[in-house]
Amino acid sequence: MSTEQTKNSETENAHQRDLDFDMGSPAPLGASLRQDGINFAIFSKHATAVTLELFQPGEQAPFAAVALDPSRNRTGQIWHVLVRGIGQGIQYAYRMACEPNPDPSIHRFDWSARLLDPSAKSVAGRPIWGYPDQAIDPAWKPKYLRRGVATDDDFDWKGDRPLNTPLSDSVIYELHARGFTRHPSSGVQAPGTFAGLIEKIPYLQKLGITAVELLPVNEFEETEPDRVNPTTGERLLNYWGYQPVSFFAPKSSYASTVDGHFVIREFKEMVRQLHLAGIEVILDIVLNHTAEGNQTGPTFSFRGIDNAVYYLLKAGTGEYLDFSGCGNTLNCNHPVVREMGLRCLRYWVTEMHVDGFRFDLASILGRGSDGSVLPNAPFLEMIAGDPVLADTKIIAEAWDAAGVYQVGSFQSFGRWAEWNAAFRDDIRRFVKSDPGMVSSLAARLVGSPDLYEASHRAPQQSINFITCHDGFTLADLVSYSQKHNEANGGANRDGNNENLSWNCGSEGPSSADDVERLRSRQIKNFATLLLISQGVPLILGGDEFRRSQRGNNNAYCQDNEISWIDWQLQQNHADMHRFFQLLIGFRKRHKSLRPNSFTDGPKIEWHGVRLGQPDWSQESRSLAMHLSQKHNDLTKEIYLIANSYWNSLTFDLPALFGRSWHRFLDTSFEPPDDILDEGCEAPLDSPKSYTVGPRSVVVLVGGPAPSCQKCLP
């Protein structure tokens, strides 16, 4: 049957159902509920034939279809129609063709593909996580399954407003919305869902973090990998979620019910409850590519709607330019694509009440239509200058998969913050005792002015992290010198080979007491340097109680106990959890750790084992930093000593007038003396010097005698 015959048949089907169609409106894009029906609008510049199909929930065949008339149902490059007599819950898809097609390698229209609306706010077809292809009719193809759901944004927010926590005061906690509660030990009623995360909010609140950064929660393709675990035969899934299908719709299988409308409400309730606990929500968003892959990938949406507009293509051949490492790259600075991206961000902020975004491979967002890096990228500037997003946190992963690395040089337009990979690498090198790292340590401790001050940015635009989802956990960083990714099915070839890790003398789990003590001390060293540094700390979920991925540094495909949070570890490593909790509280109490600029911060003095004599030499492995800042007529003093040398060192201490130094933490001490409660800081035996153990970090505070009642004689 020709396309024209198919269109005529579908129009007849619609009329047989006595459905009422009208011209409709080109704005807004997507499916918009109206009092008398639903308005559908979708962009396609190059399509010559567009048919809208309507489905009842649970039905595979459409109950009606209408071929849109270009003379009546098209305004410019927007196709639109108003369907009267239908309402919320109706599912829909499109078919598109280009006849004649001047270049099929460029315009990849496929009339057989049912296309998902890029503007759909809810997506039907994948309500069950990891739904195996073989469980569906063999004739089914992935490109036929997903459909948009017409739904409204009705929700009683009960007065919820943005928290607008200053970025400088933020402590970010990166977590996976499914993996955070999927493990049986989580004890929640709805494991692996937004509702399950709600049940863990009291834990997050008590820990003291100010924001959660969620790995992708928009609809993505988790069944994309073709790998299996070579040992268990387990089918591997794209667990992390960096294969987007829809940028507007929350992941339907992350809801505790299969109702497409309820997933939006469940997400909103999660955000509302987090806000009530004083916790912001930052989304990891992937606006640089889609799950359609390269020319051999599936067609589910963008490719079949307007391939030449949505993707970067090689001129003449139609080959996909791949700066994402995932087969394709979105044409981010095309007016249509950047408008979609901005509309997406605004939707998540205005309708879903999220507080910020971390942009995956953000350097791609600055590439032009030929793939070159633009000097003043329109999309980046639009995001930075958008008035709706003015109070929204925008954080760049300032590199891409094709070699562009812009940490410290990302186009900020006065707004963008960055994941500071230099902080990660330099702190890792220092803690494992690499030579020549003392100068770099100093720069990282004070917000990386070497990277950000010249471009008139502030310390809070440095998002400091040591571990994140991509790479070793903190426990694995001190337990493995090599990656162990065999479970990924790639013969351990995937993942980064340069981890700057050290196993403390034994690869993997160890029963040796000395190895375990050293590992625990190294984790505390990392945590202290992260949370005492100026800039914004980001903690990987589970690091606070030594979560391990068994040495896997690329667990993107491990939807199992390798990646899930094992909550039994919170009890097993209660002392480490306490260490993180008290350290976060300390950071919140001391403004000198959270300056708003490089000029209004505390007075900083650098020392070595002798006062005023920091050792910047290649062989030096220690440094002392003295912070002093006046607050409410009281000068607060912090003295940090970092010793990555393998022997003890004795440091002279500055004299304090009318007060004395007290020990807040010393990572060489055994719990509970490794870190002390507020008001219980211990006076020093000697006011003039302090001996720091090997591979240890010490934090002293200047003040009067302890005020804690349980510490008084």
XYZ file of C-alpha atoms in Angstrom:
713
model
C 0.000 0.000 0.000
C 1.402 3.433 -0.932
C 1.731 6.237 1.571
C -1.198 8.049 -0.085
C -3.401 4.945 0.115
C -2.446 4.478 3.753
C -3.354 8.076 4.506
C -6.743 7.720 2.830
C -7.464 4.507 4.744
C -6.526 6.153 8.049
C -8.689 9.174 7.344
C -11.630 6.903 6.624
C -10.981 5.068 9.888
C -11.129 8.366 11.744
C -14.376 9.394 10.116
C -15.917 5.995 10.851
C -15.375 6.716 14.525
C -17.186 10.073 14.134
C -14.248 11.936 15.599
C -14.238 15.691 15.152
C -11.053 17.217 13.779
C -10.203 20.895 13.356
C -7.183 22.887 12.213
C -5.706 23.232 15.671
C -2.900 25.550 16.716
C 0.879 25.438 16.130
C 1.539 26.370 19.741
C 2.329 24.972 22.170
C 4.171 21.961 20.803
C 3.092 18.578 22.129
C -0.350 17.360 23.204
C -2.277 20.104 25.014
C -5.506 19.329 26.833
C -8.330 21.729 26.104
C -11.881 21.892 27.360
C -13.218 20.449 24.110
C -10.401 18.033 23.232
C -6.667 17.848 22.623
C -4.473 20.007 20.408
C -1.518 18.198 18.827
C 1.447 20.088 17.369
C 4.785 18.785 16.123
C 7.716 20.215 14.162
C 8.970 18.757 10.891
C 10.591 20.843 8.192
C 11.123 18.134 5.597
C 8.122 15.824 6.020
C 5.561 15.961 3.200
C 3.063 13.578 4.844
C 2.159 13.375 8.531
C -0.433 11.129 10.150
C -1.497 11.267 13.804
C -2.534 7.925 15.357
C -4.610 7.649 18.513
C -4.550 4.694 20.916
C -6.505 3.559 23.915
C -4.274 2.635 26.883
C -3.110 -0.957 26.629
C -4.060 -1.341 22.971
C -1.397 -1.989 20.325
C -3.519 -0.916 17.337
C -4.762 2.661 16.907
C -8.484 3.269 17.224
C -8.208 6.236 14.880
C -5.788 8.040 12.610
C -5.885 11.301 10.722
C -3.686 12.407 7.861
C -2.834 16.067 8.311
C -3.528 18.341 5.352
C -0.491 20.568 4.637
C -2.761 23.369 3.465
C -4.900 23.272 6.599
C -2.921 21.578 9.357
C 0.471 23.151 8.834
C 1.779 26.560 9.884
C 5.319 27.129 8.696
C 7.114 23.969 9.769
C 4.662 23.008 12.535
C 2.011 20.346 11.853
C -1.051 20.624 14.074
C -4.585 19.367 14.590
C -7.326 19.690 17.203
C -9.166 16.453 18.045
C -12.432 17.035 19.853
C -14.133 14.541 22.108
C -11.018 12.924 23.615
C -9.239 13.705 26.852
C -6.531 12.813 29.327
C -4.958 9.379 29.026
C -5.222 9.078 25.260
C -1.991 7.803 23.742
C -0.661 8.958 20.401
C 2.109 8.565 17.846
C 2.999 9.919 14.420
C 3.971 8.520 11.056
C 5.937 10.705 8.659
C 7.150 10.509 5.078
C 9.033 12.645 2.604
C 8.024 12.065 -1.011
C 9.962 12.439 -3.138
C 12.967 12.060 -0.853
C 15.906 13.985 -2.363
C 18.514 12.154 -0.252
C 17.520 9.135 1.899
C 20.921 9.156 3.583
C 20.102 12.596 4.993
C 16.314 12.442 5.359
C 15.736 9.081 7.048
C 11.954 9.028 7.005
C 10.394 5.611 7.646
C 6.636 5.377 7.194
C 6.527 2.063 9.077
C 7.866 3.655 12.257
C 5.454 4.997 14.829
C 7.193 8.101 16.121
C 7.244 9.426 19.654
C 6.490 13.122 20.020
C 9.690 14.862 21.284
C 7.471 17.126 23.407
C 5.517 14.332 25.108
C 5.272 14.922 28.868
C 4.481 11.260 29.565
C 5.529 8.152 27.633
C 3.645 4.839 27.497
C 5.030 1.487 26.436
C 7.809 0.786 28.921
C 6.215 0.804 32.380
C 8.293 -2.171 33.548
C 12.033 -1.699 34.035
C 14.163 -3.736 31.632
C 11.181 -5.330 29.907
C 12.795 -8.103 27.816
C 12.191 -7.993 24.089
C 11.520 -11.716 23.926
C 8.525 -11.370 26.250
C 6.694 -9.388 23.574
C 5.199 -10.617 20.312
C 8.106 -11.597 18.007
C 6.806 -9.241 15.329
C 7.281 -6.309 17.662
C 10.151 -3.892 17.086
C 11.333 -1.356 19.674
C 10.618 1.513 17.300
C 6.913 0.656 17.293
C 6.308 0.600 21.006
C 6.639 3.933 22.782
C 3.824 6.448 22.522
C 3.094 9.832 24.006
C 0.364 10.209 26.613
C -1.866 13.258 26.691
C -1.864 14.392 30.305
C -2.219 17.572 32.297
C 0.149 19.070 34.861
C -2.430 19.288 37.643
C -0.861 18.851 41.081
C -1.397 20.462 44.463
C 2.059 21.755 45.351
C 0.706 23.034 48.676
C 2.671 26.242 48.437
C 6.000 24.672 47.412
C 8.508 27.243 46.205
C 12.142 27.008 45.101
C 14.533 26.811 48.041
C 17.162 28.908 46.234
C 19.938 27.665 48.488
C 23.030 29.706 47.562
C 25.359 27.577 45.486
C 28.206 28.461 47.845
C 26.252 26.909 50.739
C 25.393 23.716 48.847
C 26.494 20.175 49.625
C 25.473 17.980 46.677
C 24.795 14.229 46.930
C 24.778 12.279 43.660
C 22.445 9.275 43.588
C 20.616 6.927 41.230
C 16.845 7.125 41.666
C 16.471 3.362 41.167
C 19.652 2.056 42.755
C 19.290 4.157 45.899
C 16.482 1.931 47.221
C 16.492 -1.131 44.926
C 18.557 -3.330 47.278
C 16.438 -5.455 49.666
C 18.273 -3.848 52.588
C 16.692 -0.466 51.819
C 13.576 -1.494 53.742
C 11.273 0.739 51.692
C 7.834 -0.293 50.493
C 8.409 0.772 46.887
C 12.044 -0.115 46.110
C 13.685 1.396 43.052
C 11.122 4.180 42.606
C 10.561 7.857 43.249
C 8.249 6.816 46.093
C 11.032 4.685 47.549
C 13.372 7.664 47.504
C 10.772 9.664 49.450
C 11.036 7.082 52.229
C 14.793 7.775 52.492
C 14.474 11.559 52.810
C 14.919 11.478 56.626
C 18.282 9.783 56.080
C 19.399 12.449 53.606
C 18.199 15.237 55.884
C 20.072 13.852 58.870
C 23.243 13.413 56.812
C 23.113 17.148 56.167
C 23.258 17.418 52.379
C 21.467 20.350 50.740
C 20.801 18.904 47.269
C 20.431 15.574 45.530
C 21.799 15.268 42.015
C 19.818 12.531 40.269
C 21.290 10.504 37.436
C 18.970 10.736 34.394
C 15.308 10.366 35.367
C 13.789 11.257 32.004
C 12.631 8.425 29.747
C 15.646 6.490 28.414
C 16.419 3.173 26.725
C 17.769 0.712 29.288
C 17.585 -2.400 27.048
C 20.086 -0.985 24.555
C 23.233 -2.987 25.535
C 23.702 -6.353 23.830
C 26.098 -7.638 26.477
C 25.685 -10.317 29.125
C 27.689 -11.020 32.256
C 30.172 -13.686 31.091
C 30.058 -15.455 34.458
C 26.365 -15.401 35.339
C 24.782 -15.035 31.902
C 22.779 -12.108 33.288
C 21.431 -9.745 30.641
C 23.011 -6.323 31.102
C 21.041 -3.085 30.976
C 21.857 0.591 30.569
C 21.486 1.271 34.286
C 22.860 4.810 34.433
C 20.365 6.168 31.899
C 22.545 8.110 29.479
C 20.512 6.983 26.450
C 17.637 9.490 26.315
C 14.398 8.750 24.502
C 12.345 11.719 25.715
C 13.654 14.873 27.364
C 10.371 15.947 28.963
C 8.888 12.727 30.358
C 9.998 11.219 33.688
C 11.051 7.567 33.516
C 7.801 5.580 33.733
C 9.440 2.511 35.281
C 10.735 4.671 38.141
C 7.161 5.100 39.384
C 5.504 2.759 41.868
C 2.520 2.368 39.522
C 2.271 1.755 35.784
C -0.184 4.642 35.330
C 1.424 7.135 32.937
C -0.252 10.123 34.595
C 0.737 9.035 38.083
C 4.481 8.952 37.294
C 4.409 12.747 36.917
C 2.566 13.153 40.196
C 4.928 10.759 41.983
C 7.941 12.696 40.737
C 6.369 15.966 41.842
C 5.552 14.533 45.265
C 9.184 13.435 45.621
C 10.359 16.959 44.801
C 7.833 18.501 47.191
C 8.874 16.223 50.044
C 12.569 16.875 49.414
C 11.907 20.605 49.502
C 10.058 20.243 52.793
C 13.236 18.630 54.136
C 15.341 21.536 52.853
C 16.852 19.509 50.001
C 17.048 20.773 46.423
C 16.733 18.585 43.314
C 19.328 18.783 40.537
C 18.802 16.673 37.416
C 21.588 15.110 35.377
C 20.281 15.879 31.889
C 21.579 14.559 28.560
C 20.866 17.122 25.845
C 23.774 16.060 23.640
C 22.596 12.825 21.966
C 19.748 10.304 21.884
C 19.345 6.536 22.099
C 18.764 6.291 18.326
C 22.499 5.738 17.871
C 24.127 5.831 14.451
C 22.685 4.843 11.071
C 22.208 1.240 12.251
C 20.241 2.264 15.351
C 16.470 2.244 15.906
C 14.100 4.962 14.771
C 11.749 5.953 17.552
C 11.475 9.735 17.270
C 13.962 12.371 16.123
C 15.485 10.451 13.199
C 12.073 9.828 11.645
C 10.769 13.354 12.327
C 13.600 15.400 10.852
C 17.009 13.763 10.893
C 18.692 16.655 9.078
C 17.608 19.144 11.734
C 18.046 17.184 14.954
C 21.478 15.633 14.343
C 24.969 16.656 13.281
C 25.638 14.942 9.953
C 28.661 14.705 7.702
C 27.994 16.740 4.582
C 27.367 14.620 1.502
C 27.216 11.232 3.235
C 24.720 11.698 6.066
C 27.094 9.894 8.433
C 26.449 10.846 12.054
C 29.092 12.977 13.725
C 29.736 11.345 17.076
C 31.092 13.622 19.789
C 29.126 11.796 22.501
C 30.589 8.322 22.078
C 27.023 7.025 21.665
C 26.645 7.071 17.888
C 25.110 10.494 17.287
C 25.218 14.120 18.383
C 22.293 16.501 18.660
C 22.508 19.653 16.561
C 22.314 21.707 19.749
C 22.764 25.148 18.219
C 20.160 24.761 15.493
C 17.313 27.149 16.415
C 14.723 24.346 16.593
C 16.892 22.076 18.749
C 18.031 24.752 21.161
C 14.429 25.967 21.492
C 13.440 22.408 22.388
C 16.239 22.241 24.927
C 15.334 25.541 26.539
C 11.643 24.607 26.596
C 12.594 21.313 28.267
C 14.611 23.059 30.996
C 11.842 25.545 31.627
C 9.311 22.723 31.913
C 11.316 20.860 34.557
C 11.763 24.099 36.517
C 8.252 25.550 36.252
C 6.100 22.403 36.230
C 8.294 19.888 38.069
C 9.916 22.415 40.458
C 13.482 21.131 40.062
C 16.254 23.431 41.246
C 19.051 22.842 38.782
C 20.732 20.767 36.110
C 24.041 19.035 35.594
C 24.610 18.904 31.824
C 26.222 15.690 30.604
C 29.077 16.287 28.132
C 28.215 19.969 28.119
C 31.006 20.883 25.712
C 28.835 19.397 22.953
C 26.258 22.096 23.672
C 28.826 24.570 22.380
C 29.401 22.872 19.006
C 28.098 24.286 15.736
C 26.410 22.517 12.830
C 29.788 21.424 11.435
C 30.909 20.093 14.822
C 33.344 22.924 15.538
C 33.457 24.537 18.984
C 31.756 27.926 18.751
C 33.409 30.917 20.480
C 30.041 32.226 21.751
C 27.661 29.289 21.620
C 24.031 30.498 21.360
C 22.590 27.574 23.322
C 24.949 28.042 26.260
C 24.244 31.766 26.294
C 20.477 31.201 26.089
C 20.554 28.909 29.106
C 22.740 31.306 31.081
C 20.625 34.331 30.255
C 17.129 32.866 30.351
C 15.002 34.799 32.875
C 12.956 31.749 33.888
C 16.174 29.890 34.767
C 17.785 32.880 36.492
C 17.774 31.247 39.947
C 18.417 27.742 38.629
C 21.739 26.015 39.222
C 23.423 25.181 35.902
C 26.455 22.906 36.089
C 28.556 21.760 33.140
C 30.463 18.554 32.651
C 32.990 20.638 30.757
C 34.245 18.073 28.267
C 32.969 15.637 25.645
C 33.848 12.198 24.291
C 35.787 13.558 21.313
C 38.643 15.191 23.190
C 37.377 18.671 24.017
C 38.325 19.492 27.619
C 37.185 22.876 28.935
C 37.575 22.682 32.721
C 38.389 26.252 33.687
C 37.669 27.571 30.183
C 34.026 26.600 29.648
C 31.918 29.468 28.299
C 30.276 30.589 31.524
C 28.465 33.801 30.491
C 28.708 34.711 34.160
C 26.516 31.769 35.222
C 27.843 28.317 34.474
C 29.500 26.220 37.195
C 31.686 23.241 36.305
C 32.458 19.777 37.525
C 36.087 20.369 38.483
C 37.962 17.328 37.225
C 41.254 18.982 38.184
C 40.121 18.876 41.817
C 39.369 15.161 41.495
C 42.714 14.316 39.918
C 44.935 16.545 42.061
C 43.419 15.446 45.370
C 43.699 11.802 44.336
C 47.362 12.273 43.456
C 48.150 14.096 46.687
C 46.423 11.592 48.970
C 48.201 8.633 47.382
C 51.503 10.460 47.944
C 52.478 11.400 44.413
C 55.346 13.925 44.366
C 54.984 17.527 43.294
C 51.342 17.951 44.297
C 51.521 20.498 47.137
C 51.052 23.588 44.957
C 48.083 21.966 43.229
C 46.614 20.989 46.589
C 46.776 24.612 47.720
C 44.929 25.804 44.614
C 42.193 23.193 45.025
C 41.704 23.991 48.726
C 40.847 27.626 47.958
C 38.392 27.150 45.089
C 40.821 26.733 42.170
C 41.590 30.405 41.445
C 44.096 29.241 38.842
C 41.113 27.971 36.827
C 38.332 30.442 37.614
C 39.597 33.796 38.923
C 40.889 35.180 35.629
C 37.471 34.713 33.998
C 35.811 36.596 36.891
C 34.159 33.519 38.282
C 33.823 32.591 41.949
C 34.831 29.595 44.082
C 31.257 28.237 44.036
C 31.511 27.747 40.274
C 33.925 24.928 41.043
C 31.941 21.771 41.792
C 34.514 19.760 43.725
C 34.350 15.982 43.638
C 36.645 13.027 44.158
C 34.285 10.283 43.017
C 31.062 10.194 41.028
C 28.943 7.583 39.247
C 31.594 7.349 36.520
C 34.621 5.628 38.018
C 35.574 4.046 41.338
C 33.621 4.620 44.508
C 35.642 6.099 47.361
C 36.008 2.674 48.985
C 37.252 1.187 45.714
C 39.633 4.095 45.156
C 41.611 2.918 48.197
C 41.072 -0.814 47.583
C 41.966 -1.329 43.918
C 44.956 -0.213 41.902
C 43.417 -1.615 38.702
C 39.888 -1.637 37.292
C 37.941 -4.902 37.393
C 35.182 -4.609 34.792
C 34.970 -8.232 33.702
C 31.282 -8.370 34.686
C 30.555 -5.846 31.917
C 31.168 -8.487 29.275
C 33.926 -6.581 27.501
C 36.972 -8.526 28.697
C 37.861 -5.607 31.016
C 38.572 -3.325 28.058
C 35.993 -0.667 28.929
C 36.385 2.040 31.558
C 39.247 4.381 32.340
C 42.683 2.812 32.787
C 44.069 5.828 34.667
C 42.234 5.939 37.990
C 44.916 7.546 40.200
C 43.990 4.926 42.791
C 46.033 2.926 45.299
C 44.963 -0.311 46.973
C 46.902 0.366 50.198
C 48.939 -2.785 49.798
C 46.415 -5.446 48.775
C 44.122 -5.660 45.738
C 40.454 -5.943 46.617
C 38.858 -7.026 49.917
C 41.377 -7.595 52.694
C 41.251 -9.148 56.151
C 44.542 -7.555 57.179
C 43.962 -5.074 59.996
C 46.728 -2.726 58.912
C 45.392 -2.547 55.357
C 41.858 -1.884 56.556
C 42.984 0.828 58.980
C 44.954 2.554 56.241
C 42.025 2.382 53.812
C 39.683 3.867 56.381
C 42.156 6.658 57.082
C 42.574 7.416 53.380
C 38.802 7.661 52.893
C 38.663 10.136 55.782
C 41.550 12.085 54.244
C 39.635 12.378 50.981
C 36.423 13.356 52.752
C 38.150 16.023 54.836
C 39.921 17.650 51.906
C 36.674 17.621 49.913
C 34.519 19.195 52.612
C 37.086 21.679 53.928
C 37.878 23.006 50.437
C 36.277 26.174 49.124
C 33.955 25.529 46.205
C 30.934 23.222 46.233
C 31.423 19.621 47.430
C 29.733 16.744 45.623
C 29.528 13.380 47.411
C 28.810 10.105 45.622
C 25.891 8.340 47.286
C 27.095 5.508 49.531
C 30.659 6.793 49.890
C 29.744 7.872 53.415
C 29.573 4.208 54.453
C 32.134 2.647 52.115
C 29.947 1.365 49.282
C 31.943 -0.774 46.863
C 31.411 -1.729 43.210
C 33.914 -4.589 43.494
C 36.497 -2.640 41.538
C 34.193 -1.886 38.596
C 34.910 1.654 37.396
C 32.320 1.651 34.607
C 29.199 0.128 36.161
C 26.834 1.729 33.640
C 25.353 -1.681 32.793
C 25.185 -3.211 36.267
C 21.589 -3.117 37.508
C 22.359 -5.382 40.443
C 24.185 -5.421 43.761
C 27.332 -4.045 42.131
C 25.570 -0.687 41.739
C 22.715 -0.754 44.246
C 23.150 0.876 47.639
C 23.538 -1.814 50.319
C 22.048 -0.169 53.387
C 23.555 -2.759 55.720
C 26.828 -0.909 55.149
C 25.439 2.053 57.064
C 25.482 -0.101 60.195
C 28.688 -1.948 59.298
C 30.523 1.359 58.868
C 28.597 3.562 61.292
C 31.813 5.315 62.313
C 32.507 6.387 58.723
C 28.925 7.585 58.338
C 29.323 9.621 61.541
C 32.567 11.089 60.214
C 30.845 12.380 57.062
C 27.846 13.652 59.001
C 29.926 15.671 61.469
C 32.202 16.962 58.719
C 29.218 18.259 56.715
C 27.923 19.961 59.862
C 31.333 21.569 60.419
C 31.323 22.968 56.883
C 27.893 24.507 57.428
C 29.049 26.243 60.636
C 32.099 27.896 59.087
C 31.472 30.633 56.548
C 35.179 30.820 55.770
C 34.792 27.546 53.843
C 32.036 29.048 51.681
C 33.182 32.440 50.308
C 31.169 34.089 47.543
C 34.221 35.385 45.718
C 37.985 35.131 45.672
C 38.243 38.545 47.338
C 35.723 38.427 50.212
C 36.869 35.171 51.762
C 38.965 34.527 54.852
C 42.547 35.516 55.362
C 44.678 32.566 54.204
C 48.221 31.790 55.308
C 50.316 28.841 54.143
C 52.753 26.992 56.395
C 54.951 23.948 56.464
C 56.364 22.187 59.490
C 57.738 25.650 60.267
C 55.450 28.664 60.369
C 55.550 30.809 57.246
C 57.676 28.246 55.417
C 55.443 26.098 53.184
C 57.432 23.523 51.246
C 56.427 23.757 47.575
C 59.200 21.461 46.403
C 58.788 18.370 44.234
C 59.427 16.006 47.132
C 57.135 17.763 49.615
C 54.028 15.863 50.646
C 52.570 18.110 53.342
C 50.966 21.509 53.729
C 49.256 23.560 56.439
C 46.556 26.147 55.754
C 45.448 28.760 58.294
C 42.021 30.335 57.699
C 40.882 33.258 59.802
C 37.745 35.324 59.310
C 35.966 37.823 61.485
C 32.282 37.133 62.087
C 30.082 39.053 64.536
C 33.167 40.639 66.129
C 34.658 37.177 66.669
C 37.541 35.856 64.621
C 37.084 32.201 63.699
C 40.221 30.219 63.090
C 40.699 26.916 61.215
C 44.047 25.189 60.844
C 44.210 22.352 58.308
C 47.268 20.132 58.142
C 47.482 17.596 55.301
C 50.277 15.041 55.492
C 50.521 12.437 52.731
C 54.059 11.501 53.778
C 54.499 7.963 55.088
C 56.049 9.162 58.357
C 54.780 11.448 61.121
C 55.583 15.157 60.943
C 55.454 17.769 63.705
C 54.043 21.164 62.720
C 54.522 24.437 64.576
C 51.227 26.192 65.347
C 50.426 29.914 65.101
C 49.891 31.661 68.422
C 46.323 32.665 69.282
C 45.630 35.598 71.597
C 43.131 34.953 74.374
C 42.173 31.584 72.938
C 43.761 28.241 72.153
C 43.781 25.539 69.483
C 41.422 22.566 69.822
C 41.352 19.369 67.818
C 38.230 18.858 65.719
C 39.483 15.901 63.706
C 42.551 13.790 63.213
C 42.174 10.970 60.708
C 44.967 8.965 62.375
C 42.855 8.549 65.537
C 40.505 5.626 66.005
C 36.743 6.319 66.236
C 35.132 8.072 67.984
C 38.187 10.284 68.587
C 38.837 10.704 64.849
C 36.185 13.443 64.742
C 34.496 15.243 67.631
C 31.012 16.652 68.136
C 30.419 20.386 68.028
C 31.469 21.912 71.351
C 33.515 18.833 72.263
C 36.701 19.801 70.431
C 39.705 18.615 72.445
C 42.318 21.049 73.834
C 45.861 20.267 72.725
C 48.587 18.953 74.985
C 50.956 21.515 73.512
C 49.780 24.934 72.283
C 52.866 25.398 70.115
C 53.013 22.259 67.930
C 51.061 19.254 66.701
C 52.387 15.907 65.505
C 50.481 14.599 62.497
C 50.551 10.871 61.849
C 51.599 9.338 58.526
C 49.100 9.773 55.690
C 46.760 11.808 57.882
C 44.777 15.038 57.853
C 44.145 17.197 60.929
C 41.696 20.059 61.461
C 42.137 22.358 64.454
C 39.838 25.190 65.506
C 40.710 28.213 67.558
C 38.424 29.092 70.402
C 37.582 28.978 74.106
C 37.293 25.847 76.230
C 34.684 23.244 75.113
C 31.069 24.168 75.829
C 29.538 20.711 75.433
C 28.086 19.626 78.783
C 29.264 16.040 78.428
C 32.815 17.269 77.866
C 32.967 19.401 81.003
C 34.452 17.944 84.185
